[in-house]
Each structure stands twice: as C-alpha cells, then as structure tokens.
mmCIF file of C-alpha atoms in Angstrom:
data_model
loop_
_atom_site.group_PDB
_atom_site.id
_atom_site.type_symbol
_atom_site.label_atom_id
_atom_site.label_comp_id
_atom_site.label_asym_id
_atom_site.label_seq_id
_atom_site.Cartn_x
_atom_site.Cartn_y
_atom_site.Cartn_z
ATOM 1 C CA MET A 28 0.126 -0.259 -0.285
ATOM 2 C CA ASN A 29 2.172 4.077 -1.165
ATOM 3 C CA ARG A 30 1.966 6.221 1.423
ATOM 4 C CA ARG A 31 -2.543 8.044 -0.749
ATOM 5 C CA SER A 32 -3.753 4.854 -0.159
ATOM 6 C CA VAL A 33 -3.024 5.632 3.518
ATOM 7 C CA LEU A 34 -4.249 8.822 3.674
ATOM 8 C CA ARG A 35 -6.887 7.857 1.682
ATOM 9 C CA ALA A 36 -8.117 5.049 4.045
ATOM 10 C CA GLY A 37 -7.518 8.126 7.589
ATOM 11 C CA ALA A 38 -9.522 10.286 5.277
ATOM 12 C CA GLY A 39 -12.223 7.422 5.349
ATOM 13 C CA LEU A 40 -12.251 7.216 8.938
ATOM 14 C CA LEU A 41 -12.665 10.491 10.109
ATOM 15 C CA SER A 42 -15.900 11.203 7.544
ATOM 16 C CA GLY A 43 -17.157 7.892 8.712
ATOM 17 C CA GLY A 44 -16.473 5.718 5.979
ATOM 18 C CA ALA A 45 -15.841 1.754 6.376
ATOM 19 C CA ALA A 46 -12.196 1.613 7.396
ATOM 20 C CA LEU A 47 -9.239 -0.273 5.033
ATOM 21 C CA ALA A 48 -8.151 -2.826 6.435
ATOM 22 C CA LEU A 49 -4.312 -2.774 6.831
ATOM 23 C CA PRO A 50 -1.774 -5.920 4.733
ATOM 24 C CA SER A 51 -0.742 -7.915 7.976
ATOM 25 C CA ALA A 52 2.657 -6.904 7.453
ATOM 26 C CA ALA A 53 2.079 -3.411 7.367
ATOM 27 C CA LEU A 54 1.117 -3.607 10.618
ATOM 28 C CA ALA A 55 3.114 -5.798 11.930
ATOM 29 C CA ALA A 56 5.892 -3.679 10.259
ATOM 30 C CA THR A 57 5.043 -1.223 12.162
ATOM 31 C CA ALA A 58 4.570 -2.360 15.621
ATOM 32 C CA PRO A 59 7.161 -2.000 17.742
ATOM 33 C CA ALA A 60 10.136 -4.824 18.676
ATOM 34 C CA SER A 61 9.798 -5.430 21.798
ATOM 35 C CA PRO A 62 12.840 -5.955 24.155
ATOM 36 C CA THR A 63 13.704 -9.371 24.628
ATOM 37 C CA ASP A 64 13.091 -10.005 20.597
ATOM 38 C CA GLY A 65 16.201 -11.876 20.026
ATOM 39 C CA TRP A 66 16.547 -12.972 23.813
ATOM 40 C CA SER A 67 15.674 -16.479 25.606
ATOM 41 C CA LYS A 68 14.415 -17.290 28.936
ATOM 42 C CA THR A 69 16.653 -18.379 31.208
ATOM 43 C CA SER A 70 16.546 -20.415 33.734
ATOM 44 C CA PHE A 71 18.220 -19.128 37.213
ATOM 45 C CA THR A 72 18.524 -18.966 41.019
ATOM 46 C CA TYR A 73 18.855 -16.177 44.144
ATOM 47 C CA SER A 74 19.720 -16.353 47.800
ATOM 48 C CA TRP A 75 17.554 -14.250 50.299
ATOM 49 C CA GLN A 76 19.192 -11.177 51.864
ATOM 50 C CA LYS A 77 17.703 -10.170 54.443
ATOM 51 C CA PRO A 78 18.095 -8.182 58.374
ATOM 52 C CA TRP A 79 20.589 -11.234 59.131
ATOM 53 C CA ASN A 80 18.865 -11.188 63.061
ATOM 54 C CA LEU A 81 15.102 -12.524 62.230
ATOM 55 C CA ASP A 82 13.802 -14.271 60.477
ATOM 56 C CA LEU A 83 12.489 -14.145 57.034
ATOM 57 C CA GLY A 84 10.111 -14.871 57.155
ATOM 58 C CA ASP A 85 9.784 -11.397 59.133
ATOM 59 C CA ARG A 86 10.656 -8.843 55.763
ATOM 60 C CA HIS A 87 8.513 -11.625 53.572
ATOM 61 C CA SER A 88 5.722 -12.580 52.036
ATOM 62 C CA TYR A 89 4.926 -14.667 49.001
ATOM 63 C CA SER A 90 0.571 -14.518 47.518
ATOM 64 C CA GLY A 91 -0.612 -15.052 44.475
ATOM 65 C CA GLY A 92 3.259 -15.288 42.163
ATOM 66 C CA VAL A 93 3.794 -11.679 43.721
ATOM 67 C CA ASP A 94 7.239 -11.481 47.013
ATOM 68 C CA ARG A 95 6.154 -8.606 49.705
ATOM 69 C CA MET A 96 9.734 -7.276 50.494
ATOM 70 C CA TRP A 97 10.662 -5.128 52.770
ATOM 71 C CA VAL A 98 13.017 -3.063 56.074
ATOM 72 C CA TYR A 99 12.463 -0.606 57.851
ATOM 73 C CA ALA A 100 15.860 2.043 58.919
ATOM 74 C CA THR A 101 16.136 0.323 62.021
ATOM 75 C CA ASP A 102 16.700 -2.512 61.188
ATOM 76 C CA GLU A 103 20.229 -5.052 61.979
ATOM 77 C CA PRO A 104 22.155 -5.450 57.955
ATOM 78 C CA PHE A 105 22.438 -8.343 56.007
ATOM 79 C CA GLN A 106 25.637 -9.419 58.088
ATOM 80 C CA GLU A 107 26.775 -9.469 61.434
ATOM 81 C CA GLY A 108 29.358 -6.613 62.434
ATOM 82 C CA SER A 109 28.520 -4.865 57.676
ATOM 83 C CA SER A 110 27.752 -0.797 57.645
ATOM 84 C CA THR A 111 26.197 -1.795 54.790
ATOM 85 C CA ASP A 112 22.672 -0.533 55.211
ATOM 86 C CA PRO A 113 19.148 -2.743 55.703
ATOM 87 C CA ARG A 114 17.335 -4.968 53.438
ATOM 88 C CA THR A 115 15.644 -7.753 52.826
ATOM 89 C CA GLU A 116 17.371 -8.815 48.569
ATOM 90 C CA MET A 117 16.632 -11.460 46.084
ATOM 91 C CA ARG A 118 20.767 -12.395 45.442
ATOM 92 C CA TRP A 119 20.720 -13.423 41.670
ATOM 93 C CA LYS A 120 23.101 -16.073 41.642
ATOM 94 C CA VAL A 121 23.722 -16.096 37.655
ATOM 95 C CA ASP A 122 26.991 -14.150 38.429
ATOM 96 C CA TYR A 123 28.266 -13.945 34.942
ATOM 97 C CA THR A 124 32.103 -10.975 33.483
ATOM 98 C CA THR A 125 30.365 -10.826 29.694
ATOM 99 C CA GLY A 126 28.040 -11.064 28.267
ATOM 100 C CA ASP A 127 24.095 -10.649 26.922
ATOM 101 C CA ARG A 128 21.306 -10.057 30.546
ATOM 102 C CA MET A 129 18.505 -8.890 30.927
ATOM 103 C CA TRP A 130 16.440 -8.736 34.893
ATOM 104 C CA ASP A 131 12.602 -8.190 34.012
ATOM 105 C CA ALA A 132 9.579 -7.909 36.867
ATOM 106 C CA ASP A 133 6.958 -6.357 37.537
ATOM 107 C CA VAL A 134 7.303 -3.796 40.200
ATOM 108 C CA TYR A 135 5.091 -1.938 42.572
ATOM 109 C CA LEU A 136 6.072 0.635 45.207
ATOM 110 C CA PRO A 137 3.471 1.653 48.237
ATOM 111 C CA ALA A 138 3.234 6.013 48.717
ATOM 112 C CA GLY A 139 5.814 6.159 51.553
ATOM 113 C CA THR A 140 8.888 3.921 50.427
ATOM 114 C CA ASP A 141 11.443 6.598 50.463
ATOM 115 C CA GLY A 142 15.540 6.138 49.829
ATOM 116 C CA ALA A 143 14.955 3.074 48.551
ATOM 117 C CA SER A 144 17.404 0.526 46.258
ATOM 118 C CA PHE A 145 14.476 -2.256 44.188
ATOM 119 C CA VAL A 146 17.087 -3.237 41.835
ATOM 120 C CA GLN A 147 20.471 -2.591 41.374
ATOM 121 C CA ILE A 148 23.626 -4.702 39.403
ATOM 122 C CA LEU A 149 25.471 -5.514 41.782
ATOM 123 C CA ARG A 150 29.660 -5.620 40.533
ATOM 124 C CA SER A 151 31.339 -8.268 43.552
ATOM 125 C CA VAL A 152 34.793 -8.420 42.072
ATOM 126 C CA HIS A 153 35.986 -5.463 41.075
ATOM 127 C CA PRO A 154 38.846 -3.236 40.608
ATOM 128 C CA SER A 155 40.066 -0.490 43.636
ATOM 129 C CA GLY A 156 39.155 2.231 43.024
ATOM 130 C CA THR A 157 35.792 1.404 40.400
ATOM 131 C CA PRO A 158 32.052 1.882 41.736
ATOM 132 C CA ALA A 159 30.124 -1.012 43.306
ATOM 133 C CA THR A 160 27.572 -1.256 41.038
ATOM 134 C CA ASP A 161 26.934 -0.473 37.929
ATOM 135 C CA ILE A 162 22.971 1.283 38.280
ATOM 136 C CA MET A 163 20.986 1.512 40.937
ATOM 137 C CA LEU A 164 16.671 1.881 40.889
ATOM 138 C CA ASN A 165 15.421 3.529 43.592
ATOM 139 C CA ILE A 166 12.382 5.127 45.279
ATOM 140 C CA TYR A 167 11.772 8.665 46.380
ATOM 141 C CA LYS A 168 8.549 10.097 47.620
ATOM 142 C CA THR A 169 8.122 13.364 45.403
ATOM 143 C CA ASN A 170 5.690 13.642 42.740
ATOM 144 C CA GLY A 171 3.859 10.630 43.845
ATOM 145 C CA GLY A 172 6.870 8.618 43.921
ATOM 146 C CA THR A 173 9.727 9.205 41.782
ATOM 147 C CA VAL A 174 12.094 6.081 40.014
ATOM 148 C CA ARG A 175 15.417 7.653 39.680
ATOM 149 C CA CYS A 176 18.706 6.405 38.765
ATOM 150 C CA TYR A 177 20.733 6.245 41.624
ATOM 151 C CA ASP A 178 19.682 10.172 43.212
ATOM 152 C CA GLY A 179 19.611 11.425 40.182
ATOM 153 C CA THR A 180 17.548 11.335 36.660
ATOM 154 C CA VAL A 181 14.329 11.090 36.831
ATOM 155 C CA LEU A 182 12.879 8.799 34.714
ATOM 156 C CA LYS A 183 8.636 8.007 36.480
ATOM 157 C CA THR A 184 6.785 10.172 38.345
ATOM 158 C CA GLY A 185 3.235 8.805 39.495
ATOM 159 C CA ALA A 186 5.210 5.440 40.471
ATOM 160 C CA TYR A 187 3.404 4.739 43.881
ATOM 161 C CA GLY A 188 0.197 2.541 43.769
ATOM 162 C CA THR A 189 0.779 0.930 40.967
ATOM 163 C CA TRP A 190 1.498 -2.117 38.469
ATOM 164 C CA PHE A 191 5.231 -1.214 36.003
ATOM 165 C CA ASN A 192 7.461 -3.707 34.172
ATOM 166 C CA VAL A 193 11.018 -3.058 34.975
ATOM 167 C CA LYS A 194 13.583 -4.224 32.322
ATOM 168 C CA ILE A 195 16.695 -3.747 32.760
ATOM 169 C CA ALA A 196 19.276 -5.190 29.489
ATOM 170 C CA HIS A 197 22.934 -5.387 30.547
ATOM 171 C CA GLU A 198 25.237 -5.800 27.039
ATOM 172 C CA ALA A 199 28.752 -6.239 29.241
ATOM 173 C CA SER A 200 31.751 -6.994 27.721
ATOM 174 C CA SER A 201 35.412 -7.040 28.579
ATOM 175 C CA GLY A 202 35.598 -3.193 28.660
ATOM 176 C CA THR A 203 33.129 -0.596 28.905
ATOM 177 C CA GLY A 204 29.083 -2.784 28.241
ATOM 178 C CA THR A 205 26.165 -0.873 28.018
ATOM 179 C CA VAL A 206 23.518 -1.262 30.140
ATOM 180 C CA ARG A 207 19.341 -0.300 28.668
ATOM 181 C CA VAL A 208 16.194 0.053 31.359
ATOM 182 C CA TYR A 209 13.111 0.241 29.153
ATOM 183 C CA PHE A 210 9.955 0.809 31.697
ATOM 184 C CA ASP A 211 6.518 -0.549 30.096
ATOM 185 C CA ASP A 212 8.697 -1.587 26.941
ATOM 186 C CA SER A 213 10.539 1.409 25.837
ATOM 187 C CA LEU A 214 13.705 2.806 26.639
ATOM 188 C CA VAL A 215 14.377 5.262 30.205
ATOM 189 C CA LEU A 216 17.843 5.214 30.251
ATOM 190 C CA THR A 217 20.695 3.771 28.058
ATOM 191 C CA VAL A 218 24.047 4.473 30.180
ATOM 192 C CA ASP A 219 27.308 2.804 30.431
ATOM 193 C CA ASP A 220 29.167 0.571 32.785
ATOM 194 C CA ARG A 221 31.460 0.687 35.231
ATOM 195 C CA GLY A 222 34.267 -1.040 33.212
ATOM 196 C CA PRO A 223 35.193 -4.961 33.625
ATOM 197 C CA ALA A 224 33.732 -6.675 36.607
ATOM 198 C CA THR A 225 31.752 -10.118 38.179
ATOM 199 C CA ARG A 226 28.576 -9.173 38.483
ATOM 200 C CA TYR A 227 25.062 -10.130 39.446
ATOM 201 C CA PHE A 228 21.675 -8.367 39.585
ATOM 202 C CA LYS A 229 19.519 -7.941 43.083
ATOM 203 C CA ASN A 230 16.321 -6.350 43.770
ATOM 204 C CA GLY A 231 14.067 -6.002 46.537
ATOM 205 C CA VAL A 232 14.471 -3.228 48.822
ATOM 206 C CA TYR A 233 16.908 -1.710 50.113
ATOM 207 C CA ASN A 234 16.837 1.773 52.740
ATOM 208 C CA HIS A 235 18.290 4.055 51.975
ATOM 209 C CA GLY A 236 16.354 6.402 53.775
ATOM 210 C CA SER A 237 14.101 6.729 56.786
ATOM 211 C CA GLY A 238 11.430 4.256 58.336
ATOM 212 C CA ARG A 239 10.003 1.211 56.203
ATOM 213 C CA ALA A 240 10.243 0.507 52.499
ATOM 214 C CA GLU A 241 8.920 -1.721 50.197
ATOM 215 C CA ALA A 242 8.780 -3.476 47.334
ATOM 216 C CA ARG A 243 5.928 -5.560 45.626
ATOM 217 C CA PHE A 244 7.820 -7.533 42.543
ATOM 218 C CA ARG A 245 5.564 -10.868 40.256
ATOM 219 C CA ASN A 246 6.550 -12.103 37.413
ATOM 220 C CA ILE A 247 10.720 -11.870 37.700
ATOM 221 C CA GLN A 248 12.550 -13.786 34.963
ATOM 222 C CA TYR A 249 15.439 -13.160 33.240
ATOM 223 C CA TRP A 250 16.791 -13.830 29.807
ATOM 224 C CA THR A 251 20.151 -14.421 28.317
ATOM 225 C CA ARG A 252 20.816 -13.803 24.604
#
C-alpha cells in the first residue's frame, strides 16, 4: 500500500467511511520491537539477604504470585557487623563478567517508600577504586513516587501504588558495556556500565532512607542471548 492509499484510508475514517484493513505485513512493520526480541528466557536461582537477626518471614511474604519485601531503617544489616544499610533482597546466583543478560519483572512500590533501591546490578569483584554497582534504581517520595537512576536522572513519576514492568538489559564486555532500562517495554535510559567486573542482579528493597520501605515483584524473569 502506497502513502496516498494510507492517507485515503485515514480520510475515510474521519468522514465516517468504512475502515480499510491494512495488510498484516504493514501492521507488523509499524509494531514496535519488544526488548526481549532475540533473547532467550533462562532459568535462574537466588539466595536471600535480610536483617541477619530476623527470619525471612519477618520481612518477606509470597502470595498470589507476588513477592512482597519490606525493611525498616532501624533494622540490622544482612551480616552481623556490616556497615551497610538494611535490606530484604533476592541475590541472583547468576554471576557473570561478559555477555548479554536481562532482568525483567513487574514492580509495585507502595506510597511512603523513600530513598530505597529496588533493583541493582552489583559488582561483586571489581578493580580497586571503581564503583560497587553498575546501576541502581531508587524510589523517592516526590511527585507521587519518583524513580531515579541512583539519585539523579528521573525515569518515572507517579510510580506509587501501580504495577509497571521493568527490564534492565546489560551488554557486558571485557571493556565498557552498556545498560538499557525499559519501563513497560519503552526505553527510558541508556548508560555505560562501570567497566570490567564480575556482577549479579539484585532486587528487593535496600533502605537508604528513614522509616519503612517496601517493594513488590511478580512475573520475575531472566533473559540471555
């Protein structure tokens, strides 16, 4: 179908005429590509990190396909004697140095959660003087819930109290790789990673703020290519 035919079809709709069906090939050409096109769904395992002196059930529940995690600013760290902030997180046991990896889940952030990370790529082995993470997504209480990359770039507002899909695709290399973030399958951020490292994904709630922090997850998936 040429451009003139498409315009005539649109004009017919505006004037109340019958819609002209577009060929399936034309519809496919206009449909945006999915971030997972060309990727393979891959199995994964994980361990838990939670306040060292509490049972997991004190800070996590699972019901109806939803993992719910919460933590208080006054909680203990995940290891006795650690100086890190309190957390309840899934630590993915798929460490990698190179290759294409993608974390994928629906996320729900309740109102009041402020200054907490809900997903990150942690660099477990990295050169001295380089950062401990490649990326962290944090939630803040402004504008109905603002999601930022670390405490900088705004990626989403009005995030409280609604489910939205998050995908983090990491193309890791022996040099500097690339991290892409998608919300509801739309690209919202592309950044370089922090250079060579061994790393893994984490999701949950890592409380850098005050009070109570919570995050919920469903449809958690892992992709590779």
